[in-house]
Amino acid sequence: MTKTIAITGGKGGTGKTLIATNLAINLANNGYKTLFIDCDVENPNSNILLGKSLTTPDVEKESIAIYKPSFLQESCTKCGICRSACYRHAILQFPDHFPSVLEHMCSGCKTCQKVCPNGAIITDSRIIGSQYFLKQAYSNLDLLVGELNPSEAISVKIVEALFHYSEKLSEKANYDFIIIDTAPGAHCDVEKSISDADLVIAVTEPTPFGEHDLNRILDLLDVVGQKADIILNRSNLTHYQEPLRSLAKTRNCNIIGEIPVDSVVIEDYAKGLPFVLDTRNFPAKSAFNLIYSKILEGITMEL
Ligand code: SF4
Ligand code: SF4
């Protein structure tokens, strides 16, 4: 049975992707067939941390398109029903004129087509982003990355497309683990990324911003009926650990580990080398390995 772990965090820059990529590499190195899905579609960069390019011939790229209404003027009576029904106010229609769509505001929900009494709306599509699939990014590790085109707003559609594609991959590949790197924040594409995970891990840092944003992601988890384990990254960056520990206690969450600031991690990060592949011993790797054991033990016992 595939186990899905979502790595999230209310705030950008906490080390969420760093932890997600190293977790995926460790699982793959230990013989678990793993799929890594980069759902941070507005700024995907997991491939850089994994030291992989998305422009090499072995990467399969596919465009992701969503529904777009197309209006047939010969059938349209200019009744305005479609404009009134559009919850995103994406249909522009002046009195006695034909409607037109404001593409960047359209979510592709198809409501307009369903309510048109004259069959004057037909299906069209527009490309809003891409997905990249790299089989065997590392031994036992496949990589799936989503990318939203600049200026597009419907990031959740890219995340939905990634999950749809991953279901097809899973049928063939029998993954032991799927690791999801979510976007930062607490919006709908993060909600989609964490909703069905077997385990959610929130990465934070010991700052007031970390505390604030952790609170927000825990609120989102409450909304979707999920709980999170917490990793305190760069744990010795400040002396602001206690408020985070207290928050975790209040929200009934476990801090499963604290990873200290470590110059070796920064050095590896700059080289695009996952730090778990660095053969040296250093404090951050020891802390990470402890967390890895807890995750593996926890998720194996739970399922
Ligand atoms: S609902 Fe149909 S007929 Fe009415 S304005 Fe829209 S497209 Fe035209
Ligand atoms: S598909 Fe949905 S969002 Fe787009 S124009 Fe039609 S009703 Fe509005």
PDB file of C-alpha atoms and ligand atoms in Angstrom:
ATOM      1  CA  MET A   1       0.000   0.000   0.000  1.00  0.00           C
ATOM      2  CA  THR A   2       1.392   3.404  -0.958  1.00  0.00           C
ATOM      3  CA  LYS A   3       1.946   5.795   1.944  1.00  0.00           C
ATOM      4  CA  THR A   4       1.704   9.492   1.216  1.00  0.00           C
ATOM      5  CA  ILE A   5       3.604  12.071   3.241  1.00  0.00           C
ATOM      6  CA  ALA A   6       2.969  15.784   2.655  1.00  0.00           C
ATOM      7  CA  ILE A   7       5.624  18.261   3.756  1.00  0.00           C
ATOM      8  CA  THR A   8       4.162  21.677   4.290  1.00  0.00           C
ATOM      9  CA  GLY A   9       4.622  24.892   6.245  1.00  0.00           C
ATOM     10  CA  GLY A  10       2.710  28.124   6.467  1.00  0.00           C
ATOM     11  CA  LYS A  11       5.744  30.148   5.513  1.00  0.00           C
ATOM     12  CA  GLY A  12       8.162  30.123   2.582  1.00  0.00           C
ATOM     13  CA  GLY A  13      11.869  29.665   3.221  1.00  0.00           C
ATOM     14  CA  THR A  14      11.619  27.403   6.259  1.00  0.00           C
ATOM     15  CA  GLY A  15      13.407  24.495   4.571  1.00  0.00           C
ATOM     16  CA  LYS A  16      10.278  22.589   3.566  1.00  0.00           C
ATOM     17  CA  THR A  17      11.634  21.546   0.155  1.00  0.00           C
ATOM     18  CA  LEU A  18      15.030  20.737   1.632  1.00  0.00           C
ATOM     19  CA  ILE A  19      13.451  18.342   4.099  1.00  0.00           C
ATOM     20  CA  ALA A  20      11.054  16.874   1.532  1.00  0.00           C
ATOM     21  CA  THR A  21      13.810  16.142  -1.004  1.00  0.00           C
ATOM     22  CA  ASN A  22      16.148  14.637   1.582  1.00  0.00           C
ATOM     23  CA  LEU A  23      13.337  12.495   2.978  1.00  0.00           C
ATOM     24  CA  ALA A  24      12.546  11.210  -0.515  1.00  0.00           C
ATOM     25  CA  ILE A  25      16.216  10.460  -1.252  1.00  0.00           C
ATOM     26  CA  ASN A  26      16.635   8.627   2.057  1.00  0.00           C
ATOM     27  CA  LEU A  27      13.557   6.490   1.419  1.00  0.00           C
ATOM     28  CA  ALA A  28      14.747   5.660  -2.113  1.00  0.00           C
ATOM     29  CA  ASN A  29      18.252   4.849  -0.850  1.00  0.00           C
ATOM     30  CA  ASN A  30      16.738   2.461   1.649  1.00  0.00           C
ATOM     31  CA  GLY A  31      15.020   0.531  -1.115  1.00  0.00           C
ATOM     32  CA  TYR A  32      11.557   2.129  -1.038  1.00  0.00           C
ATOM     33  CA  LYS A  33      10.147   2.954  -4.458  1.00  0.00           C
ATOM     34  CA  THR A  34       9.295   6.627  -4.124  1.00  0.00           C
ATOM     35  CA  LEU A  35       7.532   9.303  -6.138  1.00  0.00           C
ATOM     36  CA  PHE A  36       8.324  12.921  -5.288  1.00  0.00           C
ATOM     37  CA  ILE A  37       5.642  15.422  -6.315  1.00  0.00           C
ATOM     38  CA  ASP A  38       6.560  19.093  -6.317  1.00  0.00           C
ATOM     39  CA  CYS A  39       3.225  20.854  -5.726  1.00  0.00           C
ATOM     40  CA  ASP A  40       4.822  24.250  -5.104  1.00  0.00           C
ATOM     41  CA  VAL A  41       3.671  25.084  -8.600  1.00  0.00           C
ATOM     42  CA  GLU A  42       4.220  28.827  -8.506  1.00  0.00           C
ATOM     43  CA  ASN A  43       7.869  28.356  -7.717  1.00  0.00           C
ATOM     44  CA  PRO A  44       8.918  24.741  -8.221  1.00  0.00           C
ATOM     45  CA  ASN A  45      12.584  24.184  -7.393  1.00  0.00           C
ATOM     46  CA  SER A  46      12.864  20.672  -5.990  1.00  0.00           C
ATOM     47  CA  ASN A  47      14.695  19.574  -9.123  1.00  0.00           C
ATOM     48  CA  ILE A  48      17.458  22.071  -8.349  1.00  0.00           C
ATOM     49  CA  LEU A  49      17.821  20.671  -4.841  1.00  0.00           C
ATOM     50  CA  LEU A  50      17.932  17.208  -6.373  1.00  0.00           C
ATOM     51  CA  GLY A  51      20.589  18.393  -8.823  1.00  0.00           C
ATOM     52  CA  LYS A  52      18.375  17.677 -11.862  1.00  0.00           C
ATOM     53  CA  SER A  53      17.470  19.782 -14.882  1.00  0.00           C
ATOM     54  CA  LEU A  54      13.942  19.781 -16.296  1.00  0.00           C
ATOM     55  CA  THR A  55      15.137  20.493 -19.826  1.00  0.00           C
ATOM     56  CA  THR A  56      17.049  17.285 -20.528  1.00  0.00           C
ATOM     57  CA  PRO A  57      15.664  14.824 -23.132  1.00  0.00           C
ATOM     58  CA  ASP A  58      14.795  12.227 -20.479  1.00  0.00           C
ATOM     59  CA  VAL A  59      12.219  14.594 -18.899  1.00  0.00           C
ATOM     60  CA  GLU A  60       8.666  14.121 -20.203  1.00  0.00           C
ATOM     61  CA  LYS A  61       6.946  17.515 -20.405  1.00  0.00           C
ATOM     62  CA  GLU A  62       3.191  17.908 -20.859  1.00  0.00           C
ATOM     63  CA  SER A  63       1.076  21.046 -21.011  1.00  0.00           C
ATOM     64  CA  ILE A  64      -1.758  21.418 -18.525  1.00  0.00           C
ATOM     65  CA  ALA A  65      -4.905  23.025 -19.884  1.00  0.00           C
ATOM     66  CA  ILE A  66      -8.221  23.966 -18.331  1.00  0.00           C
ATOM     67  CA  TYR A  67     -11.694  24.421 -19.776  1.00  0.00           C
ATOM     68  CA  LYS A  68     -12.503  27.729 -21.421  1.00  0.00           C
ATOM     69  CA  PRO A  69     -15.981  28.689 -22.694  1.00  0.00           C
ATOM     70  CA  SER A  70     -16.307  29.618 -26.335  1.00  0.00           C
ATOM     71  CA  PHE A  71     -19.429  31.580 -27.386  1.00  0.00           C
ATOM     72  CA  LEU A  72     -21.378  30.846 -30.581  1.00  0.00           C
ATOM     73  CA  GLN A  73     -22.837  34.167 -31.674  1.00  0.00           C
ATOM     74  CA  GLU A  74     -25.258  32.493 -34.096  1.00  0.00           C
ATOM     75  CA  SER A  75     -26.972  30.722 -31.141  1.00  0.00           C
ATOM     76  CA  CYS A  76     -26.597  33.398 -28.459  1.00  0.00           C
ATOM     77  CA  THR A  77     -29.648  35.515 -27.584  1.00  0.00           C
ATOM     78  CA  LYS A  78     -27.594  37.837 -25.334  1.00  0.00           C
ATOM     79  CA  CYS A  79     -29.824  36.815 -22.393  1.00  0.00           C
ATOM     80  CA  GLY A  80     -27.050  37.327 -19.815  1.00  0.00           C
ATOM     81  CA  ILE A  81     -27.772  34.100 -17.882  1.00  0.00           C
ATOM     82  CA  CYS A  82     -24.173  32.911 -18.215  1.00  0.00           C
ATOM     83  CA  ARG A  83     -22.811  36.228 -16.917  1.00  0.00           C
ATOM     84  CA  SER A  84     -25.100  36.136 -13.875  1.00  0.00           C
ATOM     85  CA  ALA A  85     -24.170  32.511 -13.129  1.00  0.00           C
ATOM     86  CA  CYS A  86     -20.409  33.030 -13.233  1.00  0.00           C
ATOM     87  CA  TYR A  87     -19.266  33.127  -9.589  1.00  0.00           C
ATOM     88  CA  ARG A  88     -15.886  34.534 -10.610  1.00  0.00           C
ATOM     89  CA  HIS A  89     -17.364  37.414 -12.640  1.00  0.00           C
ATOM     90  CA  ALA A  90     -15.270  36.199 -15.540  1.00  0.00           C
ATOM     91  CA  ILE A  91     -17.884  36.900 -18.201  1.00  0.00           C
ATOM     92  CA  LEU A  92     -17.985  40.388 -19.595  1.00  0.00           C
ATOM     93  CA  GLN A  93     -21.206  41.446 -21.296  1.00  0.00           C
ATOM     94  CA  PHE A  94     -22.466  44.946 -22.043  1.00  0.00           C
ATOM     95  CA  PRO A  95     -26.203  45.522 -22.684  1.00  0.00           C
ATOM     96  CA  ASP A  96     -27.225  44.195 -26.117  1.00  0.00           C
ATOM     97  CA  HIS A  97     -23.791  42.770 -26.725  1.00  0.00           C
ATOM     98  CA  PHE A  98     -22.490  39.213 -26.920  1.00  0.00           C
ATOM     99  CA  PRO A  99     -20.648  37.887 -23.856  1.00  0.00           C
ATOM    100  CA  SER A 100     -16.911  37.311 -23.775  1.00  0.00           C
ATOM    101  CA  VAL A 101     -14.682  35.628 -21.204  1.00  0.00           C
ATOM    102  CA  LEU A 102     -11.931  37.252 -19.126  1.00  0.00           C
ATOM    103  CA  GLU A 103      -9.612  34.280 -19.404  1.00  0.00           C
ATOM    104  CA  HIS A 104      -7.394  34.928 -16.392  1.00  0.00           C
ATOM    105  CA  MET A 105     -10.427  35.131 -14.098  1.00  0.00           C
ATOM    106  CA  CYS A 106     -12.048  31.948 -15.402  1.00  0.00           C
ATOM    107  CA  SER A 107     -11.582  28.850 -13.220  1.00  0.00           C
ATOM    108  CA  GLY A 108     -12.884  26.452 -15.862  1.00  0.00           C
ATOM    109  CA  CYS A 109     -15.885  25.381 -13.752  1.00  0.00           C
ATOM    110  CA  LYS A 110     -18.190  25.002 -16.830  1.00  0.00           C
ATOM    111  CA  THR A 111     -21.197  26.517 -15.022  1.00  0.00           C
ATOM    112  CA  CYS A 112     -21.801  28.980 -17.844  1.00  0.00           C
ATOM    113  CA  GLN A 113     -22.013  26.174 -20.383  1.00  0.00           C
ATOM    114  CA  LYS A 114     -24.419  24.215 -18.176  1.00  0.00           C
ATOM    115  CA  VAL A 115     -26.808  27.150 -17.629  1.00  0.00           C
ATOM    116  CA  CYS A 116     -26.918  28.493 -21.186  1.00  0.00           C
ATOM    117  CA  PRO A 117     -30.457  27.778 -22.409  1.00  0.00           C
ATOM    118  CA  ASN A 118     -29.486  27.941 -26.080  1.00  0.00           C
ATOM    119  CA  GLY A 119     -26.425  25.723 -26.332  1.00  0.00           C
ATOM    120  CA  ALA A 120     -24.464  28.807 -27.319  1.00  0.00           C
ATOM    121  CA  ILE A 121     -21.375  27.893 -25.301  1.00  0.00           C
ATOM    122  CA  ILE A 122     -19.025  25.173 -26.466  1.00  0.00           C
ATOM    123  CA  THR A 123     -15.880  23.730 -24.943  1.00  0.00           C
ATOM    124  CA  ASP A 124     -12.504  25.264 -25.601  1.00  0.00           C
ATOM    125  CA  SER A 125      -9.320  25.118 -23.534  1.00  0.00           C
ATOM    126  CA  ARG A 126      -6.308  27.167 -22.614  1.00  0.00           C
ATOM    127  CA  ILE A 127      -2.898  26.158 -21.319  1.00  0.00           C
ATOM    128  CA  ILE A 128      -2.100  27.378 -17.809  1.00  0.00           C
ATOM    129  CA  GLY A 129       1.047  25.429 -17.011  1.00  0.00           C
ATOM    130  CA  SER A 130       3.097  22.289 -17.433  1.00  0.00           C
ATOM    131  CA  GLN A 131       4.118  19.126 -15.694  1.00  0.00           C
ATOM    132  CA  TYR A 132       7.526  17.479 -15.881  1.00  0.00           C
ATOM    133  CA  PHE A 133       8.135  13.817 -15.173  1.00  0.00           C
ATOM    134  CA  LEU A 134      11.610  12.403 -14.676  1.00  0.00           C
ATOM    135  CA  LYS A 135      11.731   8.656 -14.184  1.00  0.00           C
ATOM    136  CA  GLN A 136      14.608   7.504 -12.003  1.00  0.00           C
ATOM    137  CA  ALA A 137      15.784  10.962 -10.984  1.00  0.00           C
ATOM    138  CA  TYR A 138      17.739   8.803  -8.576  1.00  0.00           C
ATOM    139  CA  SER A 139      17.649   5.061  -8.163  1.00  0.00           C
ATOM    140  CA  ASN A 140      14.128   4.200  -6.866  1.00  0.00           C
ATOM    141  CA  LEU A 141      13.029   7.846  -7.050  1.00  0.00           C
ATOM    142  CA  ASP A 142      10.752   9.331  -9.727  1.00  0.00           C
ATOM    143  CA  LEU A 143      10.152  13.074  -9.847  1.00  0.00           C
ATOM    144  CA  LEU A 144       6.953  14.863 -10.888  1.00  0.00           C
ATOM    145  CA  VAL A 145       6.989  18.667 -10.968  1.00  0.00           C
ATOM    146  CA  GLY A 146       4.128  21.066 -11.673  1.00  0.00           C
ATOM    147  CA  GLU A 147       4.600  24.593 -12.956  1.00  0.00           C
ATOM    148  CA  LEU A 148       1.993  27.332 -13.252  1.00  0.00           C
ATOM    149  CA  ASN A 149       2.593  29.799 -16.082  1.00  0.00           C
ATOM    150  CA  PRO A 150       3.509  33.331 -14.927  1.00  0.00           C
ATOM    151  CA  SER A 151       0.463  35.573 -14.305  1.00  0.00           C
ATOM    152  CA  GLU A 152      -1.940  32.617 -14.073  1.00  0.00           C
ATOM    153  CA  ALA A 153      -3.972  32.397 -10.867  1.00  0.00           C
ATOM    154  CA  ILE A 154      -5.525  28.923 -10.749  1.00  0.00           C
ATOM    155  CA  SER A 155      -2.667  26.977  -9.147  1.00  0.00           C
ATOM    156  CA  VAL A 156      -5.004  24.336  -7.706  1.00  0.00           C
ATOM    157  CA  LYS A 157      -5.749  23.118 -11.245  1.00  0.00           C
ATOM    158  CA  ILE A 158      -2.069  22.275 -11.699  1.00  0.00           C
ATOM    159  CA  VAL A 159      -2.043  20.410  -8.381  1.00  0.00           C
ATOM    160  CA  GLU A 160      -5.170  18.491  -9.412  1.00  0.00           C
ATOM    161  CA  ALA A 161      -3.505  17.565 -12.714  1.00  0.00           C
ATOM    162  CA  LEU A 162      -0.401  16.336 -10.856  1.00  0.00           C
ATOM    163  CA  PHE A 163      -2.490  14.092  -8.605  1.00  0.00           C
ATOM    164  CA  HIS A 164      -4.426  12.782 -11.572  1.00  0.00           C
ATOM    165  CA  TYR A 165      -1.167  11.930 -13.349  1.00  0.00           C
ATOM    166  CA  SER A 166       0.335  10.394 -10.197  1.00  0.00           C
ATOM    167  CA  GLU A 167      -2.632   8.019  -9.957  1.00  0.00           C
ATOM    168  CA  LYS A 168      -1.810   6.764 -13.444  1.00  0.00           C
ATOM    169  CA  LEU A 169       1.874   6.424 -12.517  1.00  0.00           C
ATOM    170  CA  SER A 170       0.999   4.563  -9.317  1.00  0.00           C
ATOM    171  CA  GLU A 171      -0.994   1.949 -11.210  1.00  0.00           C
ATOM    172  CA  LYS A 172       2.169   0.953 -13.060  1.00  0.00           C
ATOM    173  CA  ALA A 173       4.905   1.698 -10.550  1.00  0.00           C
ATOM    174  CA  ASN A 174       3.576   0.437  -7.191  1.00  0.00           C
ATOM    175  CA  TYR A 175       5.217   3.145  -5.150  1.00  0.00           C
ATOM    176  CA  ASP A 176       5.925   2.490  -1.487  1.00  0.00           C
ATOM    177  CA  PHE A 177       5.946   6.214  -0.753  1.00  0.00           C
ATOM    178  CA  ILE A 178       4.722   9.419  -2.342  1.00  0.00           C
ATOM    179  CA  ILE A 179       6.359  12.527  -0.926  1.00  0.00           C
ATOM    180  CA  ILE A 180       4.511  15.773  -1.590  1.00  0.00           C
ATOM    181  CA  ASP A 181       6.222  19.127  -1.295  1.00  0.00           C
ATOM    182  CA  THR A 182       3.374  21.638  -0.914  1.00  0.00           C
ATOM    183  CA  ALA A 183       3.402  25.333  -1.651  1.00  0.00           C
ATOM    184  CA  PRO A 184       3.883  27.644   1.337  1.00  0.00           C
ATOM    185  CA  GLY A 185       0.777  29.319   2.714  1.00  0.00           C
ATOM    186  CA  ALA A 186      -2.675  28.020   3.527  1.00  0.00           C
ATOM    187  CA  HIS A 187      -4.588  28.444   0.280  1.00  0.00           C
ATOM    188  CA  CYS A 188      -6.595  25.989  -1.807  1.00  0.00           C
ATOM    189  CA  ASP A 189      -3.709  24.283  -3.610  1.00  0.00           C
ATOM    190  CA  VAL A 190      -2.083  23.536  -0.236  1.00  0.00           C
ATOM    191  CA  GLU A 191      -5.436  22.209   0.971  1.00  0.00           C
ATOM    192  CA  LYS A 192      -5.580  19.914  -2.069  1.00  0.00           C
ATOM    193  CA  SER A 193      -1.971  18.790  -1.483  1.00  0.00           C
ATOM    194  CA  ILE A 194      -2.494  17.746   2.143  1.00  0.00           C
ATOM    195  CA  SER A 195      -6.093  16.536   2.222  1.00  0.00           C
ATOM    196  CA  ASP A 196      -5.515  12.869   1.434  1.00  0.00           C
ATOM    197  CA  ALA A 197      -2.019  12.429   2.880  1.00  0.00           C
ATOM    198  CA  ASP A 198      -1.398   9.664   5.399  1.00  0.00           C
ATOM    199  CA  LEU A 199       0.976  11.931   7.274  1.00  0.00           C
ATOM    200  CA  VAL A 200       1.414  15.706   7.187  1.00  0.00           C
ATOM    201  CA  ILE A 201       4.612  17.297   8.440  1.00  0.00           C
ATOM    202  CA  ALA A 202       4.748  21.052   9.006  1.00  0.00           C
ATOM    203  CA  VAL A 203       8.203  22.611   8.846  1.00  0.00           C
ATOM    204  CA  THR A 204       8.767  25.786  10.794  1.00  0.00           C
ATOM    205  CA  GLU A 205      11.555  27.876  12.310  1.00  0.00           C
ATOM    206  CA  PRO A 206      12.012  29.541  15.693  1.00  0.00           C
ATOM    207  CA  THR A 207      10.872  33.068  14.834  1.00  0.00           C
ATOM    208  CA  PRO A 208       7.629  35.007  15.446  1.00  0.00           C
ATOM    209  CA  PHE A 209       6.926  34.617  11.703  1.00  0.00           C
ATOM    210  CA  GLY A 210       7.383  30.874  11.986  1.00  0.00           C
ATOM    211  CA  GLU A 211       5.002  30.804  14.943  1.00  0.00           C
ATOM    212  CA  HIS A 212       2.374  32.901  13.133  1.00  0.00           C
ATOM    213  CA  ASP A 213       2.494  30.907   9.925  1.00  0.00           C
ATOM    214  CA  LEU A 214       2.559  27.556  11.713  1.00  0.00           C
ATOM    215  CA  ASN A 215      -0.649  28.584  13.428  1.00  0.00           C
ATOM    216  CA  ARG A 216      -2.215  29.280  10.042  1.00  0.00           C
ATOM    217  CA  ILE A 217      -1.238  25.948   8.541  1.00  0.00           C
ATOM    218  CA  LEU A 218      -2.546  24.162  11.652  1.00  0.00           C
ATOM    219  CA  ASP A 219      -5.847  26.032  11.183  1.00  0.00           C
ATOM    220  CA  LEU A 220      -6.002  24.739   7.609  1.00  0.00           C
ATOM    221  CA  LEU A 221      -5.267  21.221   8.822  1.00  0.00           C
ATOM    222  CA  ASP A 222      -8.185  21.525  11.248  1.00  0.00           C
ATOM    223  CA  VAL A 223     -10.432  22.532   8.345  1.00  0.00           C
ATOM    224  CA  VAL A 224      -9.519  19.419   6.342  1.00  0.00           C
ATOM    225  CA  GLY A 225      -9.551  17.128   9.392  1.00  0.00           C
ATOM    226  CA  GLN A 226      -5.805  16.439   9.359  1.00  0.00           C
ATOM    227  CA  LYS A 227      -3.157  16.612  12.076  1.00  0.00           C
ATOM    228  CA  ALA A 228       0.495  17.465  11.638  1.00  0.00           C
ATOM    229  CA  ASP A 229       3.809  16.499  13.106  1.00  0.00           C
ATOM    230  CA  ILE A 230       6.204  19.414  13.312  1.00  0.00           C
ATOM    231  CA  ILE A 231       9.875  19.791  12.430  1.00  0.00           C
ATOM    232  CA  LEU A 232      11.672  22.775  13.909  1.00  0.00           C
ATOM    233  CA  ASN A 233      14.247  23.634  11.274  1.00  0.00           C
ATOM    234  CA  ARG A 234      17.284  25.871  11.946  1.00  0.00           C
ATOM    235  CA  SER A 235      16.327  25.274  15.551  1.00  0.00           C
ATOM    236  CA  ASN A 236      19.256  27.227  17.012  1.00  0.00           C
ATOM    237  CA  LEU A 237      18.820  30.224  14.704  1.00  0.00           C
ATOM    238  CA  THR A 238      17.295  32.276  17.556  1.00  0.00           C
ATOM    239  CA  HIS A 239      16.208  31.801  21.167  1.00  0.00           C
ATOM    240  CA  TYR A 240      12.549  31.753  20.093  1.00  0.00           C
ATOM    241  CA  GLN A 241      12.018  28.001  20.520  1.00  0.00           C
ATOM    242  CA  GLU A 242       9.701  28.062  23.541  1.00  0.00           C
ATOM    243  CA  PRO A 243       6.743  29.824  21.846  1.00  0.00           C
ATOM    244  CA  LEU A 244       6.881  27.191  19.092  1.00  0.00           C
ATOM    245  CA  ARG A 245       7.005  24.326  21.597  1.00  0.00           C
ATOM    246  CA  SER A 246       4.148  25.871  23.532  1.00  0.00           C
ATOM    247  CA  LEU A 247       2.094  26.321  20.325  1.00  0.00           C
ATOM    248  CA  ALA A 248       2.692  22.691  19.381  1.00  0.00           C
ATOM    249  CA  LYS A 249       1.490  21.609  22.816  1.00  0.00           C
ATOM    250  CA  THR A 250      -1.599  23.810  22.694  1.00  0.00           C
ATOM    251  CA  ARG A 251      -2.491  22.514  19.242  1.00  0.00           C
ATOM    252  CA  ASN A 252      -1.830  18.936  20.317  1.00  0.00           C
ATOM    253  CA  CYS A 253       0.968  18.347  17.791  1.00  0.00           C
ATOM    254  CA  ASN A 254       4.288  16.574  18.239  1.00  0.00           C
ATOM    255  CA  ILE A 255       7.580  18.226  17.414  1.00  0.00           C
ATOM    256  CA  ILE A 256       9.292  15.168  15.959  1.00  0.00           C
ATOM    257  CA  GLY A 257      12.686  16.759  15.650  1.00  0.00           C
ATOM    258  CA  GLU A 258      14.828  19.861  15.615  1.00  0.00           C
ATOM    259  CA  ILE A 259      17.458  20.398  12.923  1.00  0.00           C
ATOM    260  CA  PRO A 260      20.198  22.880  13.822  1.00  0.00           C
ATOM    261  CA  VAL A 261      21.796  25.406  11.475  1.00  0.00           C
ATOM    262  CA  ASP A 262      24.697  23.619   9.843  1.00  0.00           C
ATOM    263  CA  SER A 263      27.278  25.039   7.442  1.00  0.00           C
ATOM    264  CA  VAL A 264      27.560  21.668   5.677  1.00  0.00           C
ATOM    265  CA  VAL A 265      23.864  21.828   4.733  1.00  0.00           C
ATOM    266  CA  ILE A 266      24.368  25.307   3.290  1.00  0.00           C
ATOM    267  CA  GLU A 267      27.442  24.121   1.386  1.00  0.00           C
ATOM    268  CA  ASP A 268      25.552  21.115  -0.060  1.00  0.00           C
ATOM    269  CA  TYR A 269      22.513  23.296  -0.811  1.00  0.00           C
ATOM    270  CA  ALA A 270      24.676  25.598  -2.936  1.00  0.00           C
ATOM    271  CA  LYS A 271      25.991  22.589  -4.862  1.00  0.00           C
ATOM    272  CA  GLY A 272      22.530  21.058  -5.436  1.00  0.00           C
ATOM    273  CA  LEU A 273      23.570  18.020  -3.393  1.00  0.00           C
ATOM    274  CA  PRO A 274      20.940  16.491  -1.069  1.00  0.00           C
ATOM    275  CA  PHE A 275      22.718  16.590   2.294  1.00  0.00           C
ATOM    276  CA  VAL A 276      21.775  12.979   3.116  1.00  0.00           C
ATOM    277  CA  LEU A 277      24.107  11.968   0.258  1.00  0.00           C
ATOM    278  CA  ASP A 278      27.026  13.814   1.862  1.00  0.00           C
ATOM    279  CA  THR A 279      29.180  11.071   3.370  1.00  0.00           C
ATOM    280  CA  ARG A 280      30.492  13.293   6.181  1.00  0.00           C
ATOM    281  CA  ASN A 281      28.958  13.280   9.633  1.00  0.00           C
ATOM    282  CA  PHE A 282      27.461  16.598  10.724  1.00  0.00           C
ATOM    283  CA  PRO A 283      24.867  17.669  13.298  1.00  0.00           C
ATOM    284  CA  ALA A 284      22.022  18.430  10.862  1.00  0.00           C
ATOM    285  CA  LYS A 285      22.345  15.015   9.219  1.00  0.00           C
ATOM    286  CA  SER A 286      22.288  13.228  12.600  1.00  0.00           C
ATOM    287  CA  ALA A 287      19.165  15.185  13.589  1.00  0.00           C
ATOM    288  CA  PHE A 288      17.545  14.438  10.234  1.00  0.00           C
ATOM    289  CA  ASN A 289      18.323  10.719  10.493  1.00  0.00           C
ATOM    290  CA  LEU A 290      16.569  10.588  13.872  1.00  0.00           C
ATOM    291  CA  ILE A 291      13.530  12.297  12.361  1.00  0.00           C
ATOM    292  CA  TYR A 292      13.621   9.884   9.420  1.00  0.00           C
ATOM    293  CA  SER A 293      13.525   6.895  11.783  1.00  0.00           C
ATOM    294  CA  LYS A 294      10.582   8.392  13.682  1.00  0.00           C
ATOM    295  CA  ILE A 295       8.643   9.073  10.479  1.00  0.00           C
ATOM    296  CA  LEU A 296       9.241   5.582   9.155  1.00  0.00           C
ATOM    297  CA  GLU A 297       8.361   3.939  12.448  1.00  0.00           C
ATOM    298  CA  GLY A 298       5.264   6.118  12.914  1.00  0.00           C
ATOM    299  CA  ILE A 299       3.809   5.693   9.472  1.00  0.00           C
ATOM    300  CA  THR A 300       4.504   1.962   9.396  1.00  0.00           C
ATOM    301  CA  MET A 301       2.761   1.490  12.757  1.00  0.00           C
ATOM    302  CA  GLU A 302      -0.210   3.642  11.772  1.00  0.00           C
ATOM    303  CA  LEU A 303      -0.999   1.856   8.514  1.00  0.00           C
TER     304      LEU A 303
HETATM  305  S1  SF4 B   1     -26.458  32.190 -21.536  1.00  0.00           S
HETATM  306 FE1  SF4 B   1     -26.062  31.521 -23.636  1.00  0.00          FE
HETATM  307  S2  SF4 B   1     -27.530  32.662 -24.853  1.00  0.00           S
HETATM  308 FE2  SF4 B   1     -27.456  33.695 -22.872  1.00  0.00          FE
HETATM  309  S3  SF4 B   1     -25.875  35.272 -23.158  1.00  0.00           S
HETATM  310 FE3  SF4 B   1     -24.835  33.478 -22.363  1.00  0.00          FE
HETATM  311  S4  SF4 B   1     -24.128  32.432 -24.188  1.00  0.00           S
HETATM  312 FE4  SF4 B   1     -25.681  33.857 -24.875  1.00  0.00          FE
HETATM  313  S1  SF4 B   2     -16.166  28.352 -16.756  1.00  0.00           S
HETATM  314 FE1  SF4 B   2     -16.916  29.029 -14.752  1.00  0.00          FE
HETATM  315  S2  SF4 B   2     -15.496  30.646 -14.173  1.00  0.00           S
HETATM  316 FE2  SF4 B   2     -15.222  30.332 -16.371  1.00  0.00          FE
HETATM  317  S3  SF4 B   2     -16.549  31.799 -17.335  1.00  0.00           S
HETATM  318 FE3  SF4 B   2     -17.730  29.905 -17.138  1.00  0.00          FE
HETATM  319  S4  SF4 B   2     -18.826  30.107 -15.179  1.00  0.00           S
HETATM  320 FE4  SF4 B   2     -17.215  31.655 -15.212  1.00  0.00          FE
END
